Coordinates of C-alpha atoms and ligand atoms in Angstrom, one line a residue:
M1136 CA 0.2 0.3 -0.2
I1137 CA 1.5 3.6 -0.6
E1138 CA 2.1 5.8 1.3
T1139 CA 0.2 9.3 0.4
T1140 CA -0.5 12.4 2.3
L1141 CA -3.8 14.6 2.1
S1142 CA -3.3 17.7 -0.3
G1143 CA -5.3 21.1 1.0
D1144 CA -8.1 20.9 -1.0
G1145 CA -8.6 16.7 0.1
S1146 CA -6.6 15.7 -2.8
R1147 CA -4.2 12.3 -2.0
T1148 CA -0.1 12.7 -3.8
L1149 CA 3.2 11.6 -2.7
Y1150 CA 6.1 12.5 -1.1
C1151 CA 9.4 11.6 -3.3
E1152 CA 11.7 10.7 0.0
T1153 CA 15.0 10.6 -2.8
V1154 CA 13.9 14.4 -3.9
G1155 CA 12.7 15.3 -0.9
E1156 CA 9.7 17.6 -2.3
H1157 CA 5.9 17.0 -2.7
Y1158 CA 4.1 15.5 -5.8
H1159 CA 1.6 18.4 -5.8
S1160 CA 2.2 21.6 -3.3
T1161 CA 0.4 19.5 -0.3
K1162 CA -1.3 24.1 0.5
D1163 CA -3.1 24.5 -2.6
G1164 CA -4.0 20.9 -3.1
A1165 CA -2.9 17.9 -5.6
L1166 CA -6.4 18.0 -7.6
S1167 CA -6.7 21.8 -7.6
E1168 CA -3.5 23.0 -8.3
A1169 CA -4.3 20.6 -11.7
L1170 CA -7.3 22.6 -12.9
Y1171 CA -6.6 25.9 -12.3
K1172 CA -3.1 25.9 -13.3
H1173 CA -2.8 24.1 -16.1
V1174 CA -7.0 22.6 -17.1
L1175 CA -8.3 25.1 -16.9
P1176 CA -6.8 28.3 -19.4
A1177 CA -5.2 25.0 -21.3
W1178 CA -9.8 25.2 -21.4
Q1179 CA -10.0 29.0 -22.0
Y1180 CA -7.4 29.7 -23.9
R1181 CA -7.1 26.9 -26.4
I1182 CA -8.9 23.9 -26.7
A1183 CA -12.8 25.5 -26.0
G1184 CA -13.6 25.9 -30.1
R1185 CA -11.2 23.4 -31.7
S1186 CA -11.8 19.8 -33.2
T1187 CA -8.5 18.4 -32.3
I1188 CA -5.9 19.8 -30.0
T1189 CA -1.6 18.0 -28.6
V1190 CA -0.8 18.3 -25.4
L1191 CA 2.6 17.4 -23.9
D1192 CA 2.7 16.2 -19.8
I1193 CA 5.3 16.6 -18.5
C1194 CA 6.3 15.1 -16.5
F1195 CA 3.1 12.3 -16.0
G1196 CA 3.6 11.8 -12.6
L1197 CA 1.2 10.4 -10.6
G1198 CA -0.6 11.6 -13.6
Y1199 CA -2.8 14.8 -11.5
N1200 CA -2.8 17.0 -14.7
T1201 CA -3.8 14.5 -17.9
L1202 CA -6.9 13.0 -15.3
A1203 CA -8.0 16.5 -14.9
L1204 CA -8.1 17.5 -18.5
I1205 CA -10.0 14.7 -19.9
W1206 CA -12.8 14.0 -16.6
Y1207 CA -13.1 18.2 -16.9
L1208 CA -13.4 18.2 -21.7
R1209 CA -16.5 15.6 -20.3
Q1210 CA -17.8 18.2 -18.2
Q1211 CA -17.5 19.7 -20.2
G1212 CA -19.0 17.4 -23.4
Y1213 CA -16.4 18.0 -25.6
C1214 CA -15.9 16.0 -28.9
G1215 CA -13.1 16.7 -30.3
N1216 CA -10.1 14.3 -31.0
L1217 CA -7.4 14.4 -27.8
K1218 CA -3.9 13.6 -27.6
I1219 CA -1.2 13.2 -24.6
F1220 CA 2.2 12.5 -24.5
S1221 CA 3.8 12.6 -20.8
P1222 CA 7.8 11.7 -20.2
E1223 CA 7.7 9.7 -17.2
H1224 CA 10.7 7.9 -16.5
D1225 CA 10.4 6.8 -12.9
R1226 CA 8.3 3.1 -14.4
K1227 CA 7.7 2.0 -11.1
L1228 CA 6.1 4.9 -9.3
V1229 CA 3.1 5.4 -13.6
A1230 CA 2.7 0.8 -12.0
S1231 CA 1.6 1.8 -8.8
L1232 CA -1.4 4.3 -9.6
A1233 CA -3.4 1.3 -10.3
D1234 CA -3.7 1.8 -6.7
F1235 CA -3.5 5.2 -6.0
P1236 CA -6.1 6.5 -3.6
Y1237 CA -7.9 9.1 -6.5
P1238 CA -10.2 12.3 -5.6
D1239 CA -14.2 10.8 -6.6
E1240 CA -13.7 12.7 -9.6
F1241 CA -11.6 10.0 -11.6
I1242 CA -14.4 7.0 -10.8
G1243 CA -15.1 7.8 -14.1
L1244 CA -11.4 7.1 -15.0
N1245 CA -10.4 4.0 -14.3
P1246 CA -10.7 1.8 -16.8
I1247 CA -8.5 4.6 -18.4
I1248 CA -5.2 4.0 -14.9
L1249 CA -5.8 0.5 -15.2
E1250 CA -4.2 0.4 -18.8
L1251 CA -1.8 3.8 -18.3
A1252 CA -0.1 1.6 -15.3
K1253 CA -0.2 -0.8 -17.1
N1254 CA 0.6 -1.1 -20.9
L1255 CA 2.0 3.2 -20.8
H1256 CA -0.7 4.2 -23.2
Y1257 CA -4.5 4.0 -23.9
A1258 CA -6.8 4.9 -27.1
D1259 CA -10.0 5.1 -27.5
S1260 CA -12.4 6.2 -30.5
N1261 CA -11.1 10.8 -29.7
L1262 CA -8.1 9.8 -27.0
T1263 CA -5.0 9.1 -26.9
I1264 CA -2.6 8.3 -24.4
E1265 CA 1.5 7.7 -24.4
I1266 CA 3.0 8.1 -21.4
V1267 CA 6.7 7.4 -22.0
A1268 CA 9.2 5.5 -19.5
A1269 CA 12.6 8.1 -20.0
D1270 CA 14.1 10.9 -18.8
A1271 CA 12.2 13.9 -20.9
R1272 CA 14.8 16.3 -22.1
S1273 CA 16.4 13.0 -24.0
W1274 CA 13.7 12.0 -25.7
L1275 CA 12.2 15.7 -26.8
R1276 CA 15.3 16.2 -28.6
D1277 CA 14.1 13.4 -31.4
F1278 CA 9.6 13.9 -30.5
T1279 CA 9.1 16.1 -33.7
T1280 CA 4.4 16.0 -32.9
S1281 CA 3.4 19.3 -33.5
V1282 CA 2.4 20.7 -29.4
D1283 CA -0.5 23.2 -28.6
I1284 CA -0.1 22.9 -24.6
V1285 CA 2.1 22.0 -22.2
F1286 CA 1.8 21.4 -18.8
H1287 CA 5.1 21.9 -17.4
D1288 CA 4.7 20.2 -13.9
P1289 CA 8.3 19.3 -13.4
F1290 CA 9.9 18.9 -9.4
S1291 CA 11.3 22.3 -8.4
P1292 CA 15.2 23.4 -10.5
A1293 CA 16.2 22.6 -7.3
H1294 CA 15.8 18.8 -8.5
N1295 CA 15.4 19.3 -12.3
H1296 CA 17.3 22.5 -13.4
Q1297 CA 17.3 20.8 -17.2
L1298 CA 13.8 20.7 -17.4
W1299 CA 13.8 24.9 -16.6
T1300 CA 16.4 26.3 -18.2
R1301 CA 16.2 28.5 -21.5
E1302 CA 17.3 26.1 -23.8
Y1303 CA 15.3 23.6 -23.0
F1304 CA 12.9 25.9 -23.3
A1305 CA 13.9 26.7 -27.3
E1306 CA 13.1 22.3 -27.3
L1307 CA 9.2 23.0 -26.3
R1308 CA 9.8 26.2 -28.9
R1309 CA 10.9 24.2 -31.9
L1310 CA 7.6 21.0 -31.3
G1311 CA 5.1 23.7 -30.3
A1312 CA 2.2 25.2 -32.7
N1313 CA 2.7 28.6 -33.8
D1314 CA 0.7 29.7 -30.5
L1315 CA 1.8 27.3 -28.1
L1316 CA 0.9 27.9 -24.7
V1317 CA 3.0 26.2 -21.7
T1318 CA 1.2 26.8 -18.5
T1319 CA 4.0 25.9 -14.6
Y1320 CA 3.0 26.0 -11.6
S1321 CA 5.8 28.4 -11.6
T1322 CA 5.7 32.2 -10.6
A1323 CA 10.5 32.8 -10.9
T1324 CA 12.0 36.0 -11.9
A1325 CA 14.4 33.0 -13.8
V1326 CA 11.6 30.5 -15.1
R1327 CA 10.0 33.5 -17.1
M1328 CA 13.2 34.8 -18.3
G1329 CA 14.1 31.2 -20.1
L1330 CA 9.9 32.1 -21.6
F1331 CA 10.7 34.7 -22.8
E1332 CA 14.2 34.5 -24.4
N1333 CA 12.5 32.6 -26.6
G1334 CA 9.0 35.4 -27.7
F1335 CA 7.0 34.1 -25.4
H1336 CA 3.9 37.1 -24.2
I1337 CA 4.4 35.7 -20.3
Y1338 CA 1.7 36.1 -17.7
E1339 CA 0.6 36.2 -14.9
N1340 CA -2.0 33.0 -14.1
R1341 CA -4.5 35.1 -10.8
P1342 CA -6.9 31.1 -10.3
E1343 CA -10.4 33.1 -8.3
A1344 CA -10.2 29.4 -6.4
K1345 CA -7.6 29.3 -3.1
V1346 CA -4.9 28.1 -5.5
R1347 CA -1.9 30.8 -5.9
S1348 CA -0.9 32.2 -9.4
A1349 CA 0.8 30.0 -12.0
T1350 CA 2.1 31.4 -14.8
L1351 CA 1.3 30.9 -18.7
A1352 CA 3.5 31.4 -21.3
S1353 CA 1.9 32.1 -24.7
L1354 CA 3.7 32.2 -29.0
T1355 CA 0.8 34.4 -29.4
P1356 CA -1.3 36.8 -26.8
L1357 CA -3.6 36.3 -24.3
S1358 CA -6.1 39.1 -23.6
L1359 CA -5.0 38.7 -20.4
P1360 CA -2.4 41.3 -18.7
E1361 CA 1.1 41.1 -19.8
I1362 CA 3.5 41.3 -17.2
D1363 CA 6.2 43.4 -18.8
M1364 CA 10.0 41.3 -17.9
N1365 CA 12.0 44.2 -20.6
L1366 CA 10.8 46.6 -17.3
K1367 CA 11.9 43.7 -14.9
Q1368 CA 15.0 43.3 -16.5
Q1369 CA 15.8 46.8 -16.3
R1370 CA 15.2 47.5 -12.7
N1371 CA 16.4 44.4 -11.6
P1372 CA 19.8 43.6 -14.1
L1373 CA 21.2 41.0 -12.4
A1374 CA 17.6 39.3 -13.8
A1375 CA 18.4 35.9 -16.0
S1376 CA 17.3 33.0 -18.0
L1377 CA 18.4 29.2 -15.7
R1378 CA 20.9 28.1 -18.3
D1379 CA 22.4 23.9 -19.3
E1380 CA 25.6 23.4 -18.4
G1381 CA 28.8 25.5 -20.6
E1382 CA 25.8 27.7 -21.9
F1383 CA 26.5 31.4 -21.2
Ligands
SAM2273 C1 5.5 17.8 -9.1 S1 6.2 15.8 -10.3 C2 4.6 15.9 -11.4 C3 3.3 15.7 -11.2 C4 2.4 16.0 -12.0 N1 2.0 16.8 -13.0 C5 0.9 14.9 -11.1 O1 -0.2 15.7 -12.2 O2 0.1 13.9 -10.6 C6 7.7 16.1 -11.4 C7 7.7 13.8 -11.6 O3 8.9 14.1 -12.8 C8 9.0 12.6 -12.7 N2 10.3 13.1 -13.7 C9 12.0 14.2 -12.5 N3 12.8 13.6 -13.7 C10 12.3 13.6 -15.0 C11 12.6 14.0 -15.5 N4 13.6 14.2 -16.1 N5 12.4 13.4 -17.2 C12 11.4 12.5 -16.6 N6 10.8 12.5 -16.2 C13 10.7 13.1 -14.2 C14 9.0 12.4 -11.7 O4 9.9 11.0 -11.8 C15 7.9 12.7 -11.1 O5 7.2 11.7 -10.6

């Protein structure tokens, strides 16, 4: 039986001993994070009204972002075609999800959860999910599918540095559609700079619910007040993006 942590909204998450971090904010709650920081902005700014959507969910972890997206789209009666690709290097973790005590919202998703835990793959007439048991950064180098939305949800830069650098965001831009939207829980200036330096418009995602602010980065302008990253840099000349080792 996995030992889980009760998070702020009543949904359960895990603590990663080796990393020393929870998989979700225990304050905001696992389900609330997935919904308010990723799924709702994705719906509002990209998915509603489109018939085909491809999402890159970095990294799968307990699968809350992928599952909350499917749950929400079903609630909305969305009939379009959804493809989700999600790297996750911990194959054992994914296998263990067959027994994870997910919130009631996900009860109808049980066949999907069981199939993913067993085969890392699920497909039906309008949904395909592919979990890739690999290092996200290495796998992305050879990934060529055009992506509309990235749920960017690795551990913090202290533990997943290579998934927060300017060079990493350049990779995302390379494989993203012209209007790629990136959602992330991080509000760090260094992270926003890395996105901004790759041509993204940067926005504060201020959920109405009791969930802390997050970041939206879009290659096309959104109907939100844009953060002036040039001004931020003028005010703090030391503000800089994170870089891959050896990059300046
Ligand atoms: C914060 S958790 C993701 C939470 C997840 N999005 C969810 O909704 O449950 C971070 C995940 O990234 C995975 N991970 C860390 N570094 C990775 C890497 N380089 N490649 C692939 N997966 C990685 C960890 O195993 C962990 O499951």
